[in-house]
PDB file of C-alpha atoms and ligand atoms in Angstrom:
ATOM      1  CA  MET A   1     -13.706  -9.312   3.022  1.00  0.00           C
ATOM      2  CA  ALA A   2     -14.114  -6.617   1.499  1.00  0.00           C
ATOM      3  CA  ASP A   3     -11.090  -5.690   0.246  1.00  0.00           C
ATOM      4  CA  THR A   4     -12.505  -7.455  -3.529  1.00  0.00           C
ATOM      5  CA  CYS A   5     -14.316  -5.555  -5.297  1.00  0.00           C
ATOM      6  CA  LEU A   6     -15.658  -6.255  -9.320  1.00  0.00           C
ATOM      7  CA  LEU A   7     -17.379  -3.466 -11.896  1.00  0.00           C
ATOM      8  CA  ILE A   8     -20.440  -3.960 -14.196  1.00  0.00           C
ATOM      9  CA  HIS A   9     -23.092  -2.399 -15.533  1.00  0.00           C
ATOM     10  CA  PRO A  10     -26.031  -1.857 -13.823  1.00  0.00           C
ATOM     11  CA  GLU A  11     -28.807  -3.434 -16.191  1.00  0.00           C
ATOM     12  CA  GLU A  12     -26.060  -6.920 -15.524  1.00  0.00           C
ATOM     13  CA  LEU A  13     -26.588  -6.588 -11.674  1.00  0.00           C
ATOM     14  CA  ASP A  14     -28.906  -9.943 -11.199  1.00  0.00           C
ATOM     15  CA  THR A  15     -29.229 -12.713  -8.642  1.00  0.00           C
ATOM     16  CA  GLN A  16     -26.542 -15.161 -11.022  1.00  0.00           C
ATOM     17  CA  TRP A  17     -24.536 -12.288 -10.600  1.00  0.00           C
ATOM     18  CA  LEU A  18     -24.388 -12.159  -6.329  1.00  0.00           C
ATOM     19  CA  ASP A  19     -24.192 -15.962  -6.770  1.00  0.00           C
ATOM     20  CA  GLN A  20     -20.665 -15.906  -8.701  1.00  0.00           C
ATOM     21  CA  LEU A  21     -19.723 -12.765  -5.844  1.00  0.00           C
ATOM     22  CA  GLU A  22     -20.299 -14.775  -3.287  1.00  0.00           C
ATOM     23  CA  ALA A  23     -18.794 -18.291  -4.742  1.00  0.00           C
ATOM     24  CA  LEU A  24     -15.325 -15.779  -5.291  1.00  0.00           C
ATOM     25  CA  ARG A  25     -15.739 -13.893  -1.680  1.00  0.00           C
ATOM     26  CA  VAL A  26     -15.961 -10.886  -2.926  1.00  0.00           C
ATOM     27  CA  GLY A  27     -16.479  -8.198  -1.268  1.00  0.00           C
ATOM     28  CA  ALA A  28     -17.632  -5.422  -2.812  1.00  0.00           C
ATOM     29  CA  LEU A  29     -19.765  -4.235  -5.662  1.00  0.00           C
ATOM     30  CA  GLY A  30     -19.197  -1.197  -8.162  1.00  0.00           C
ATOM     31  CA  LEU A  31     -22.016  -0.076 -10.372  1.00  0.00           C
ATOM     32  CA  HIS A  32     -20.417   1.624 -13.416  1.00  0.00           C
ATOM     33  CA  PRO A  33     -23.410   3.176 -16.179  1.00  0.00           C
ATOM     34  CA  VAL A  34     -21.956   2.813 -19.157  1.00  0.00           C
ATOM     35  CA  GLY A  35     -19.236   5.964 -20.171  1.00  0.00           C
ATOM     36  CA  GLY A  36     -18.547   7.253 -23.626  1.00  0.00           C
ATOM     37  CA  ARG A  37     -20.541  10.331 -24.275  1.00  0.00           C
ATOM     38  CA  ARG A  38     -23.696   9.154 -23.510  1.00  0.00           C
ATOM     39  CA  ALA A  39     -22.262   8.972 -19.555  1.00  0.00           C
ATOM     40  CA  ASN A  40     -25.191  11.447 -18.581  1.00  0.00           C
ATOM     41  CA  GLU A  41     -28.308   9.704 -19.960  1.00  0.00           C
ATOM     42  CA  THR A  42     -26.856   5.879 -18.577  1.00  0.00           C
ATOM     43  CA  LEU A  43     -26.384   7.753 -15.169  1.00  0.00           C
ATOM     44  CA  ALA A  44     -29.762   9.001 -15.390  1.00  0.00           C
ATOM     45  CA  ALA A  45     -31.113   5.385 -16.142  1.00  0.00           C
ATOM     46  CA  MET A  46     -29.196   4.045 -13.064  1.00  0.00           C
ATOM     47  CA  LEU A  47     -30.795   6.772 -10.858  1.00  0.00           C
ATOM     48  CA  GLU A  48     -34.613   4.998 -12.268  1.00  0.00           C
ATOM     49  CA  ARG A  49     -33.517   2.078 -11.816  1.00  0.00           C
ATOM     50  CA  PHE A  50     -32.387   2.578  -7.604  1.00  0.00           C
ATOM     51  CA  GLU A  51     -36.504   3.540  -7.690  1.00  0.00           C
ATOM     52  CA  THR A  52     -37.880   0.282  -9.029  1.00  0.00           C
ATOM     53  CA  PRO A  53     -38.525  -2.642  -6.344  1.00  0.00           C
ATOM     54  CA  ALA A  54     -36.873  -5.315  -8.355  1.00  0.00           C
ATOM     55  CA  TYR A  55     -33.940  -3.780  -8.436  1.00  0.00           C
ATOM     56  CA  ARG A  56     -33.840  -2.850  -4.791  1.00  0.00           C
ATOM     57  CA  ALA A  57     -34.787  -6.079  -4.012  1.00  0.00           C
ATOM     58  CA  LEU A  58     -31.608  -6.984  -5.825  1.00  0.00           C
ATOM     59  CA  LEU A  59     -29.931  -4.431  -3.700  1.00  0.00           C
ATOM     60  CA  GLU A  60     -31.327  -5.887  -0.367  1.00  0.00           C
ATOM     61  CA  ASP A  61     -30.289  -9.274  -1.449  1.00  0.00           C
ATOM     62  CA  ALA A  62     -26.702  -7.810  -1.977  1.00  0.00           C
ATOM     63  CA  ALA A  63     -27.167  -6.481   1.624  1.00  0.00           C
ATOM     64  CA  ARG A  64     -28.067  -9.923   3.268  1.00  0.00           C
ATOM     65  CA  ARG A  65     -25.117 -11.623   1.772  1.00  0.00           C
ATOM     66  CA  GLY A  66     -22.422  -8.981   2.969  1.00  0.00           C
ATOM     67  CA  ILE A  67     -21.557  -7.273  -0.157  1.00  0.00           C
ATOM     68  CA  GLU A  68     -21.112  -4.016   0.202  1.00  0.00           C
ATOM     69  CA  VAL A  69     -22.230  -1.917  -3.580  1.00  0.00           C
ATOM     70  CA  THR A  70     -20.879   1.338  -4.405  1.00  0.00           C
ATOM     71  CA  CYS A  71     -20.723   3.493  -7.465  1.00  0.00           C
ATOM     72  CA  GLU A  72     -18.853   3.932  -9.779  1.00  0.00           C
ATOM     73  CA  MET A  73     -18.958   6.613 -12.849  1.00  0.00           C
ATOM     74  CA  HIS A  74     -17.978   8.848 -15.011  1.00  0.00           C
ATOM     75  CA  ALA A  75     -20.500  11.530 -13.629  1.00  0.00           C
ATOM     76  CA  LEU A  76     -19.111  14.839 -14.645  1.00  0.00           C
ATOM     77  CA  ARG A  77     -21.619  15.588 -18.210  1.00  0.00           C
ATOM     78  CA  TYR A  78     -24.513  14.804 -15.834  1.00  0.00           C
ATOM     79  CA  LEU A  79     -23.381  17.339 -12.873  1.00  0.00           C
ATOM     80  CA  LEU A  80     -23.221  19.764 -15.620  1.00  0.00           C
ATOM     81  CA  PRO A  81     -25.061  18.715 -18.422  1.00  0.00           C
ATOM     82  CA  GLU A  82     -24.180  20.379 -21.242  1.00  0.00           C
ATOM     83  CA  GLU A  83     -27.221  23.274 -21.244  1.00  0.00           C
ATOM     84  CA  ALA A  84     -25.767  24.427 -18.392  1.00  0.00           C
ATOM     85  CA  LEU A  85     -22.475  25.057 -19.857  1.00  0.00           C
ATOM     86  CA  THR A  86     -24.198  26.507 -23.288  1.00  0.00           C
ATOM     87  CA  ALA A  87     -26.128  28.490 -21.020  1.00  0.00           C
ATOM     88  CA  HIS A  88     -22.696  30.262 -19.228  1.00  0.00           C
ATOM     89  CA  PRO A  89     -20.033  29.919 -21.725  1.00  0.00           C
ATOM     90  CA  ASP A  90     -17.275  31.333 -19.438  1.00  0.00           C
ATOM     91  CA  TRP A  91     -17.734  27.371 -17.674  1.00  0.00           C
ATOM     92  CA  GLN A  92     -16.645  26.073 -20.520  1.00  0.00           C
ATOM     93  CA  ARG A  93     -13.005  24.610 -20.548  1.00  0.00           C
ATOM     94  CA  VAL A  94     -10.665  26.258 -23.816  1.00  0.00           C
ATOM     95  CA  ASP A  95      -9.264  22.858 -25.012  1.00  0.00           C
ATOM     96  CA  ALA A  96      -5.855  22.651 -26.954  1.00  0.00           C
ATOM     97  CA  GLN A  97      -7.302  24.832 -30.374  1.00  0.00           C
ATOM     98  CA  GLY A  98      -7.178  27.443 -27.909  1.00  0.00           C
ATOM     99  CA  ARG A  99     -12.059  27.379 -28.193  1.00  0.00           C
ATOM    100  CA  ARG A 100     -14.070  27.350 -25.571  1.00  0.00           C
ATOM    101  CA  ALA A 101     -15.907  24.224 -26.146  1.00  0.00           C
ATOM    102  CA  PRO A 102     -18.892  22.452 -23.619  1.00  0.00           C
ATOM    103  CA  ASP A 103     -16.786  18.885 -24.611  1.00  0.00           C
ATOM    104  CA  LEU A 104     -15.345  17.677 -22.351  1.00  0.00           C
ATOM    105  CA  ASN A 105     -15.192  18.181 -18.010  1.00  0.00           C
ATOM    106  CA  LEU A 106     -15.385  22.506 -18.189  1.00  0.00           C
ATOM    107  CA  CYS A 107     -12.650  25.239 -16.488  1.00  0.00           C
ATOM    108  CA  PRO A 108     -11.762  24.816 -13.011  1.00  0.00           C
ATOM    109  CA  SER A 109      -9.955  28.219 -12.379  1.00  0.00           C
ATOM    110  CA  ARG A 110     -14.362  29.478 -12.875  1.00  0.00           C
ATOM    111  CA  GLY A 111     -15.241  29.622  -8.800  1.00  0.00           C
ATOM    112  CA  GLU A 112     -19.047  29.579 -10.145  1.00  0.00           C
ATOM    113  CA  ALA A 113     -19.141  27.027 -11.600  1.00  0.00           C
ATOM    114  CA  LEU A 114     -17.329  24.418  -9.307  1.00  0.00           C
ATOM    115  CA  ASP A 115     -19.857  25.784  -6.585  1.00  0.00           C
ATOM    116  CA  CYS A 116     -22.618  24.444  -9.281  1.00  0.00           C
ATOM    117  CA  LEU A 117     -20.654  21.644  -9.192  1.00  0.00           C
ATOM    118  CA  SER A 118     -20.681  21.207  -5.535  1.00  0.00           C
ATOM    119  CA  ASP A 119     -24.205  21.537  -4.983  1.00  0.00           C
ATOM    120  CA  ARG A 120     -25.064  18.766  -7.807  1.00  0.00           C
ATOM    121  CA  ALA A 121     -22.091  16.248  -6.409  1.00  0.00           C
ATOM    122  CA  ALA A 122     -23.797  16.955  -2.799  1.00  0.00           C
ATOM    123  CA  ALA A 123     -27.292  16.628  -4.528  1.00  0.00           C
ATOM    124  CA  LEU A 124     -26.333  12.940  -6.983  1.00  0.00           C
ATOM    125  CA  TYR A 125     -24.389  11.579  -3.553  1.00  0.00           C
ATOM    126  CA  ALA A 126     -27.598  11.717  -1.787  1.00  0.00           C
ATOM    127  CA  ARG A 127     -29.538   9.481  -4.433  1.00  0.00           C
ATOM    128  CA  LEU A 128     -27.342   6.668  -4.460  1.00  0.00           C
ATOM    129  CA  PRO A 129     -28.256   3.808  -2.256  1.00  0.00           C
ATOM    130  CA  GLY A 130     -26.442   3.280   1.197  1.00  0.00           C
ATOM    131  CA  ARG A 131     -24.513   6.566   0.620  1.00  0.00           C
ATOM    132  CA  PRO A 132     -20.853   4.701   0.788  1.00  0.00           C
ATOM    133  CA  ARG A 133     -18.423   6.073   2.480  1.00  0.00           C
ATOM    134  CA  ARG A 134     -16.332   5.756  -0.531  1.00  0.00           C
ATOM    135  CA  VAL A 135     -17.954   6.749  -3.792  1.00  0.00           C
ATOM    136  CA  ALA A 136     -16.092   7.450  -7.568  1.00  0.00           C
ATOM    137  CA  MET A 137     -17.534  10.290  -8.795  1.00  0.00           C
ATOM    138  CA  TRP A 138     -14.888  10.380 -12.098  1.00  0.00           C
ATOM    139  CA  LEU A 139     -14.408  13.336 -14.783  1.00  0.00           C
ATOM    140  CA  ASP A 140     -15.501  13.201 -18.376  1.00  0.00           C
ATOM    141  CA  ASP A 141     -13.860  10.140 -20.333  1.00  0.00           C
ATOM    142  CA  GLY A 142     -10.582  11.061 -22.520  1.00  0.00           C
ATOM    143  CA  LYS A 143      -7.842  12.331 -23.493  1.00  0.00           C
ATOM    144  CA  ASP A 144      -7.143  15.623 -23.185  1.00  0.00           C
ATOM    145  CA  ALA A 145     -10.095  16.726 -21.402  1.00  0.00           C
ATOM    146  CA  PHE A 146      -8.784  19.888 -19.919  1.00  0.00           C
ATOM    147  CA  CYS A 147      -8.828  23.225 -19.865  1.00  0.00           C
ATOM    148  CA  HIS A 148      -6.304  25.644 -21.348  1.00  0.00           C
ATOM    149  CA  CYS A 149      -7.333  28.812 -20.648  1.00  0.00           C
ATOM    150  CA  GLU A 150      -4.705  31.431 -19.661  1.00  0.00           C
ATOM    151  CA  LYS A 151      -5.529  30.940 -15.955  1.00  0.00           C
ATOM    152  CA  CYS A 152      -5.640  27.092 -15.985  1.00  0.00           C
ATOM    153  CA  ARG A 153      -2.674  26.538 -18.935  1.00  0.00           C
ATOM    154  CA  ASN A 154       0.134  26.194 -16.436  1.00  0.00           C
ATOM    155  CA  ILE A 155      -1.889  23.847 -13.987  1.00  0.00           C
ATOM    156  CA  SER A 156      -1.312  20.260 -14.905  1.00  0.00           C
ATOM    157  CA  PRO A 157      -4.491  17.871 -16.188  1.00  0.00           C
ATOM    158  CA  SER A 158      -4.252  15.968 -11.587  1.00  0.00           C
ATOM    159  CA  ASP A 159      -4.076  19.734 -10.869  1.00  0.00           C
ATOM    160  CA  GLN A 160      -7.232  20.772 -11.972  1.00  0.00           C
ATOM    161  CA  GLN A 161      -8.440  17.128 -11.444  1.00  0.00           C
ATOM    162  CA  MET A 162      -7.331  18.400  -7.900  1.00  0.00           C
ATOM    163  CA  MET A 163      -9.449  21.358  -7.916  1.00  0.00           C
ATOM    164  CA  ILE A 164     -12.515  19.794  -9.729  1.00  0.00           C
ATOM    165  CA  LEU A 165     -12.511  16.728  -7.417  1.00  0.00           C
ATOM    166  CA  SER A 166     -12.068  19.031  -3.860  1.00  0.00           C
ATOM    167  CA  ALA A 167     -15.215  20.808  -4.875  1.00  0.00           C
ATOM    168  CA  MET A 168     -17.482  17.733  -5.477  1.00  0.00           C
ATOM    169  CA  LEU A 169     -16.156  16.442  -2.080  1.00  0.00           C
ATOM    170  CA  LYS A 170     -16.957  20.087  -0.175  1.00  0.00           C
ATOM    171  CA  GLY A 171     -20.425  19.465  -1.104  1.00  0.00           C
ATOM    172  CA  ILE A 172     -21.025  15.683  -0.701  1.00  0.00           C
ATOM    173  CA  ARG A 173     -19.404  15.967   2.200  1.00  0.00           C
ATOM    174  CA  ARG A 174     -22.639  18.088   3.653  1.00  0.00           C
ATOM    175  CA  VAL A 175     -24.488  15.121   2.862  1.00  0.00           C
ATOM    176  CA  ARG A 176     -21.608  12.328   4.799  1.00  0.00           C
ATOM    177  CA  PRO A 177     -18.585  14.211   6.900  1.00  0.00           C
ATOM    178  CA  ASP A 178     -17.059  11.113   6.419  1.00  0.00           C
ATOM    179  CA  ALA A 179     -17.518  10.630   2.739  1.00  0.00           C
ATOM    180  CA  ARG A 180     -14.394  10.128   0.381  1.00  0.00           C
ATOM    181  CA  LEU A 181     -14.050  10.128  -2.943  1.00  0.00           C
ATOM    182  CA  ALA A 182     -11.359   8.955  -5.182  1.00  0.00           C
ATOM    183  CA  TYR A 183      -8.735  10.276  -7.698  1.00  0.00           C
ATOM    184  CA  LEU A 184      -8.550   8.756 -10.891  1.00  0.00           C
ATOM    185  CA  ALA A 185      -5.129   8.063 -12.350  1.00  0.00           C
ATOM    186  CA  TYR A 186      -5.211   7.379 -15.511  1.00  0.00           C
ATOM    187  CA  PHE A 187      -4.607   8.912 -19.091  1.00  0.00           C
ATOM    188  CA  GLU A 188      -3.121  12.157 -18.369  1.00  0.00           C
ATOM    189  CA  THR A 189      -3.998  12.511 -14.944  1.00  0.00           C
ATOM    190  CA  LEU A 190      -1.552   9.756 -13.913  1.00  0.00           C
ATOM    191  CA  PRO A 191       1.373  12.197 -12.773  1.00  0.00           C
ATOM    192  CA  ALA A 192       1.293  12.913  -8.960  1.00  0.00           C
ATOM    193  CA  PRO A 193      -0.703  15.641  -8.340  1.00  0.00           C
ATOM    194  CA  THR A 194       1.074  18.733  -6.336  1.00  0.00           C
ATOM    195  CA  ARG A 195      -1.797  20.625  -4.754  1.00  0.00           C
ATOM    196  CA  HIS A 196      -1.005  19.056  -1.373  1.00  0.00           C
ATOM    197  CA  ASP A 197      -3.825  21.289  -0.013  1.00  0.00           C
ATOM    198  CA  LEU A 198      -6.745  19.705  -1.767  1.00  0.00           C
ATOM    199  CA  LYS A 199      -5.880  16.213  -0.928  1.00  0.00           C
ATOM    200  CA  GLU A 200      -8.131  15.663   2.464  1.00  0.00           C
ATOM    201  CA  GLY A 201     -10.822  13.169   1.876  1.00  0.00           C
ATOM    202  CA  LEU A 202      -9.687  12.375  -1.893  1.00  0.00           C
ATOM    203  CA  TYR A 203      -8.057   8.772  -1.881  1.00  0.00           C
ATOM    204  CA  LEU A 204      -6.023   7.557  -5.023  1.00  0.00           C
ATOM    205  CA  GLU A 205      -7.851   4.897  -7.472  1.00  0.00           C
ATOM    206  CA  PHE A 206      -4.897   3.667 -10.305  1.00  0.00           C
ATOM    207  CA  ALA A 207      -6.324   2.725 -13.547  1.00  0.00           C
ATOM    208  CA  PRO A 208      -3.513   1.176 -15.955  1.00  0.00           C
ATOM    209  CA  TYR A 209      -6.367   1.499 -19.297  1.00  0.00           C
ATOM    210  CA  GLN A 210      -3.111   1.324 -21.319  1.00  0.00           C
ATOM    211  CA  ARG A 211      -1.648  -1.881 -20.179  1.00  0.00           C
ATOM    212  CA  ASP A 212      -0.846  -4.692 -21.986  1.00  0.00           C
ATOM    213  CA  LEU A 213      -3.089  -7.627 -20.355  1.00  0.00           C
ATOM    214  CA  THR A 214      -1.003 -10.344 -21.400  1.00  0.00           C
ATOM    215  CA  ARG A 215       1.863  -9.774 -19.387  1.00  0.00           C
ATOM    216  CA  PRO A 216       2.593  -8.844 -15.746  1.00  0.00           C
ATOM    217  CA  LEU A 217       1.986  -4.865 -14.810  1.00  0.00           C
ATOM    218  CA  TRP A 218       5.693  -5.146 -13.035  1.00  0.00           C
ATOM    219  CA  ASP A 219       7.255  -6.535 -16.595  1.00  0.00           C
ATOM    220  CA  ALA A 220       9.951  -3.974 -16.766  1.00  0.00           C
ATOM    221  CA  ALA A 221      10.099  -5.572 -20.223  1.00  0.00           C
ATOM    222  CA  CYS A 222       6.939  -4.683 -21.026  1.00  0.00           C
ATOM    223  CA  GLU A 223       7.359  -1.016 -22.875  1.00  0.00           C
ATOM    224  CA  ALA A 224       3.462  -0.072 -22.085  1.00  0.00           C
ATOM    225  CA  ASN A 225       3.110  -2.203 -18.724  1.00  0.00           C
ATOM    226  CA  ARG A 226       6.847  -0.368 -17.333  1.00  0.00           C
ATOM    227  CA  ARG A 227       4.473   3.226 -19.239  1.00  0.00           C
ATOM    228  CA  GLU A 228       0.975   2.805 -17.389  1.00  0.00           C
ATOM    229  CA  THR A 229       3.667   2.668 -13.277  1.00  0.00           C
ATOM    230  CA  ALA A 230       5.699   5.138 -14.142  1.00  0.00           C
ATOM    231  CA  HIS A 231       3.929   7.686 -11.214  1.00  0.00           C
ATOM    232  CA  LEU A 232       2.615   4.472  -8.898  1.00  0.00           C
ATOM    233  CA  SER A 233       5.286   5.523  -7.182  1.00  0.00           C
ATOM    234  CA  ALA A 234       4.834   9.102  -6.827  1.00  0.00           C
ATOM    235  CA  LEU A 235       0.894   8.972  -6.866  1.00  0.00           C
ATOM    236  CA  LEU A 236       0.790   6.298  -2.986  1.00  0.00           C
ATOM    237  CA  ASP A 237       3.593   8.051  -1.981  1.00  0.00           C
ATOM    238  CA  PHE A 238       0.939  11.898  -2.160  1.00  0.00           C
ATOM    239  CA  PHE A 239      -1.808  10.011  -1.610  1.00  0.00           C
ATOM    240  CA  GLY A 240      -0.416   6.996   0.929  1.00  0.00           C
ATOM    241  CA  ARG A 241      -2.087   3.770   1.628  1.00  0.00           C
ATOM    242  CA  GLU A 242      -5.408   4.705   3.212  1.00  0.00           C
ATOM    243  CA  ASP A 243      -9.044   3.329   0.022  1.00  0.00           C
ATOM    244  CA  ALA A 244      -5.596   3.542  -2.339  1.00  0.00           C
ATOM    245  CA  THR A 245      -7.849   1.329  -4.862  1.00  0.00           C
ATOM    246  CA  ALA A 246      -6.261  -0.762  -8.809  1.00  0.00           C
ATOM    247  CA  LEU A 247      -8.878  -0.542 -10.928  1.00  0.00           C
ATOM    248  CA  ASP A 248      -7.794  -2.807 -13.207  1.00  0.00           C
ATOM    249  CA  TYR A 249      -8.867  -4.695 -16.670  1.00  0.00           C
ATOM    250  CA  TRP A 250      -8.503  -8.582 -15.843  1.00  0.00           C
ATOM    251  CA  PHE A 251     -12.092  -9.284 -17.094  1.00  0.00           C
ATOM    252  CA  ASP A 252     -12.805  -6.060 -18.499  1.00  0.00           C
ATOM    253  CA  ASN A 253     -14.956  -8.099 -21.468  1.00  0.00           C
ATOM    254  CA  SER A 254     -16.261  -4.224 -22.738  1.00  0.00           C
ATOM    255  CA  LEU A 255     -13.089  -3.706 -23.210  1.00  0.00           C
ATOM    256  CA  LEU A 256     -12.442  -6.646 -24.886  1.00  0.00           C
ATOM    257  CA  SER A 257     -15.392  -6.718 -27.167  1.00  0.00           C
ATOM    258  CA  GLY A 258     -14.798  -3.297 -28.254  1.00  0.00           C
ATOM    259  CA  TYR A 259     -17.333  -2.276 -26.248  1.00  0.00           C
ATOM    260  CA  LYS A 260     -20.071  -3.576 -28.625  1.00  0.00           C
ATOM    261  CA  LYS A 261     -22.510  -6.423 -27.985  1.00  0.00           C
ATOM    262  CA  PRO A 262     -22.735  -9.029 -28.554  1.00  0.00           C
ATOM    263  CA  PRO A 263     -20.157 -10.058 -25.790  1.00  0.00           C
ATOM    264  CA  LYS A 264     -16.917 -12.091 -26.781  1.00  0.00           C
ATOM    265  CA  ARG A 265     -15.855 -14.699 -25.165  1.00  0.00           C
ATOM    266  CA  LEU A 266     -13.886 -13.764 -22.121  1.00  0.00           C
ATOM    267  CA  THR A 267     -10.355 -15.781 -21.538  1.00  0.00           C
ATOM    268  CA  PRO A 268      -8.654 -13.799 -18.127  1.00  0.00           C
ATOM    269  CA  HIS A 269      -4.402 -14.194 -18.202  1.00  0.00           C
ATOM    270  CA  ALA A 270      -5.562 -15.933 -14.866  1.00  0.00           C
ATOM    271  CA  ASP A 271      -1.448 -15.620 -13.959  1.00  0.00           C
ATOM    272  CA  VAL A 272      -1.065 -12.327 -14.725  1.00  0.00           C
ATOM    273  CA  VAL A 273      -4.070 -11.497 -12.289  1.00  0.00           C
ATOM    274  CA  ARG A 274      -2.574 -13.594  -9.970  1.00  0.00           C
ATOM    275  CA  SER A 275       0.413 -11.629 -10.424  1.00  0.00           C
ATOM    276  CA  ASP A 276      -0.752  -8.165 -10.511  1.00  0.00           C
ATOM    277  CA  LYS A 277      -2.656  -8.527  -7.798  1.00  0.00           C
ATOM    278  CA  ALA A 278       0.392  -9.357  -5.151  1.00  0.00           C
ATOM    279  CA  PHE A 279       2.112  -6.645  -6.863  1.00  0.00           C
ATOM    280  CA  TYR A 280      -0.831  -4.234  -5.983  1.00  0.00           C
ATOM    281  CA  ARG A 281      -0.935  -5.714  -2.124  1.00  0.00           C
ATOM    282  CA  ARG A 282       3.012  -5.096  -2.213  1.00  0.00           C
ATOM    283  CA  LEU A 283       2.856  -1.858  -2.877  1.00  0.00           C
ATOM    284  CA  GLY A 284       0.299  -1.059  -0.197  1.00  0.00           C
ATOM    285  CA  PHE A 285      -2.530  -0.446  -2.152  1.00  0.00           C
ATOM    286  CA  GLN A 286      -5.871  -1.972   0.163  1.00  0.00           C
ATOM    287  CA  ARG A 287      -8.519  -2.902  -2.528  1.00  0.00           C
ATOM    288  CA  VAL A 288      -8.033  -4.371  -5.718  1.00  0.00           C
ATOM    289  CA  GLU A 289     -10.526  -4.313  -7.982  1.00  0.00           C
ATOM    290  CA  SER A 290     -11.443  -4.845 -11.934  1.00  0.00           C
ATOM    291  CA  PHE A 291     -14.212  -4.295 -14.476  1.00  0.00           C
ATOM    292  CA  ALA A 292     -16.030  -7.289 -15.302  1.00  0.00           C
ATOM    293  CA  CYS A 293     -18.676  -5.667 -17.604  1.00  0.00           C
ATOM    294  CA  TYR A 294     -19.717  -7.319 -20.898  1.00  0.00           C
ATOM    295  CA  LEU A 295     -21.022 -10.583 -18.476  1.00  0.00           C
ATOM    296  CA  GLY A 296     -23.968 -10.140 -17.785  1.00  0.00           C
ATOM    297  CA  ALA A 297     -27.217 -12.724 -18.460  1.00  0.00           C
ATOM    298  CA  ASP A 298     -26.777 -12.001 -22.540  1.00  0.00           C
ATOM    299  CA  TYR A 299     -23.220 -13.816 -22.067  1.00  0.00           C
ATOM    300  CA  ARG A 300     -24.420 -16.782 -20.122  1.00  0.00           C
ATOM    301  CA  ALA A 301     -26.969 -17.260 -22.971  1.00  0.00           C
ATOM    302  CA  LEU A 302     -24.006 -18.040 -25.054  1.00  0.00           C
ATOM    303  CA  TYR A 303     -20.906 -19.131 -23.685  1.00  0.00           C
ATOM    304  CA  GLY A 304     -21.638 -19.938 -20.167  1.00  0.00           C
ATOM    305  CA  PRO A 305     -20.633 -18.308 -17.042  1.00  0.00           C
ATOM    306  CA  PRO A 306     -17.205 -17.007 -17.153  1.00  0.00           C
ATOM    307  CA  ASP A 307     -14.509 -17.943 -15.831  1.00  0.00           C
ATOM    308  CA  LEU A 308     -13.114 -15.109 -13.043  1.00  0.00           C
ATOM    309  CA  SER A 309     -11.598 -17.802 -10.143  1.00  0.00           C
ATOM    310  CA  SER A 310      -8.124 -16.369 -10.582  1.00  0.00           C
ATOM    311  CA  PHE A 311      -9.824 -13.150  -8.773  1.00  0.00           C
ATOM    312  CA  ARG A 312     -10.696 -15.201  -5.767  1.00  0.00           C
ATOM    313  CA  GLU A 313      -7.876 -14.184  -3.016  1.00  0.00           C
ATOM    314  CA  ASP A 314      -6.764 -17.971  -2.860  1.00  0.00           C
ATOM    315  CA  GLY A 315      -7.870 -18.590  -6.635  1.00  0.00           C
TER     316      GLY A 315
HETATM  317 ZN1   ZN B   1      -9.789  27.184 -17.636  1.00  0.00          ZN
END
C-alpha cells in the first residue's frame, strides 16, 4: 500500500484529506511547503506547525490509518539562508553572467559551504516527524540554478547536484544511518549524472515538470513528453530501481491554477493517469507520486471533493 503517494501543502492537511487518501488506498502522504523564492519561510512555517497539538493529532491520525507521512520540499534556501551566503560571498554561486549572486543554491566547489550544509541538513532532518527513511530535500527551484565559477563551469548541473546532495546526506545519516535522499531530476538535472562515487544513499526522483498532461508520457508523437523522457533510461541505469520514484503532476491544481488562489476546478485526464502509471511500473519505478496541491478545504467549498479515482491502483 505504501507505493503511491500524494503531495499536498502542509496547511491543507485535514481529516477529510486523510479520508480521501484512505479511500484511494494511497499509502503515503508527502508534505510539500510552497516552493519559489519564499520556500525558506514556508518550510519554517511547516516546522512550527509540527509543534502544535492540533497538527500532531492529524499526523497521529495518519499513522493510525497506516498512512506514512514524508516531507518533500525545496530546502536549500532554508539550509543556507541569504544571510549565510552574504556573510561568505565565496560560497555564492557564479551565475551565467559571471556574477557571484546569493540568489540560488551555492558553489559546490567550496568545502566549507558543503560542511555547513551537512550540519544544517542534519538539524532539519532531526525535526521531521518520524524521521522518514526516504526524504526529499530539494535544491532551489529554478531553471538556471547552478554555479558557473572557474571550478564548477565544467561540472554539469546534475553532477553539481550530486555534490550538494552527497554533503546533505552525510549530515542526515548522522541522525539516521539508513536514510536515503532524493535526487530530483527535472529542468537542468534531467540528464544522468556521472559521479558514481557519490551515489550511495541517493535515489532517483523523476519529475517531468514540462510535460504535456493531456498526452501519455510515453507518447513519442508528443514533443514535450519525448523531451521529458529522453534521459529516463540513463537515469534509471545510473541510480538503479531501489526506491526509484516518479513524481508527476496529474493532480497538481496549484500548477493548473497558475500558483494563485482561488483554486481552479481540476479535471484530471484519467486515461493519461492510468496509462502513465502503467508506464512507470513497466520501467521499474517503485513508487508513483503526484502533486495534489490546492485541493484542500477551500477547493472542496467551491467544487466539492476532487475526483482522484484514477490514482487508485484499481482505478
Ligand atoms: Zn562554483
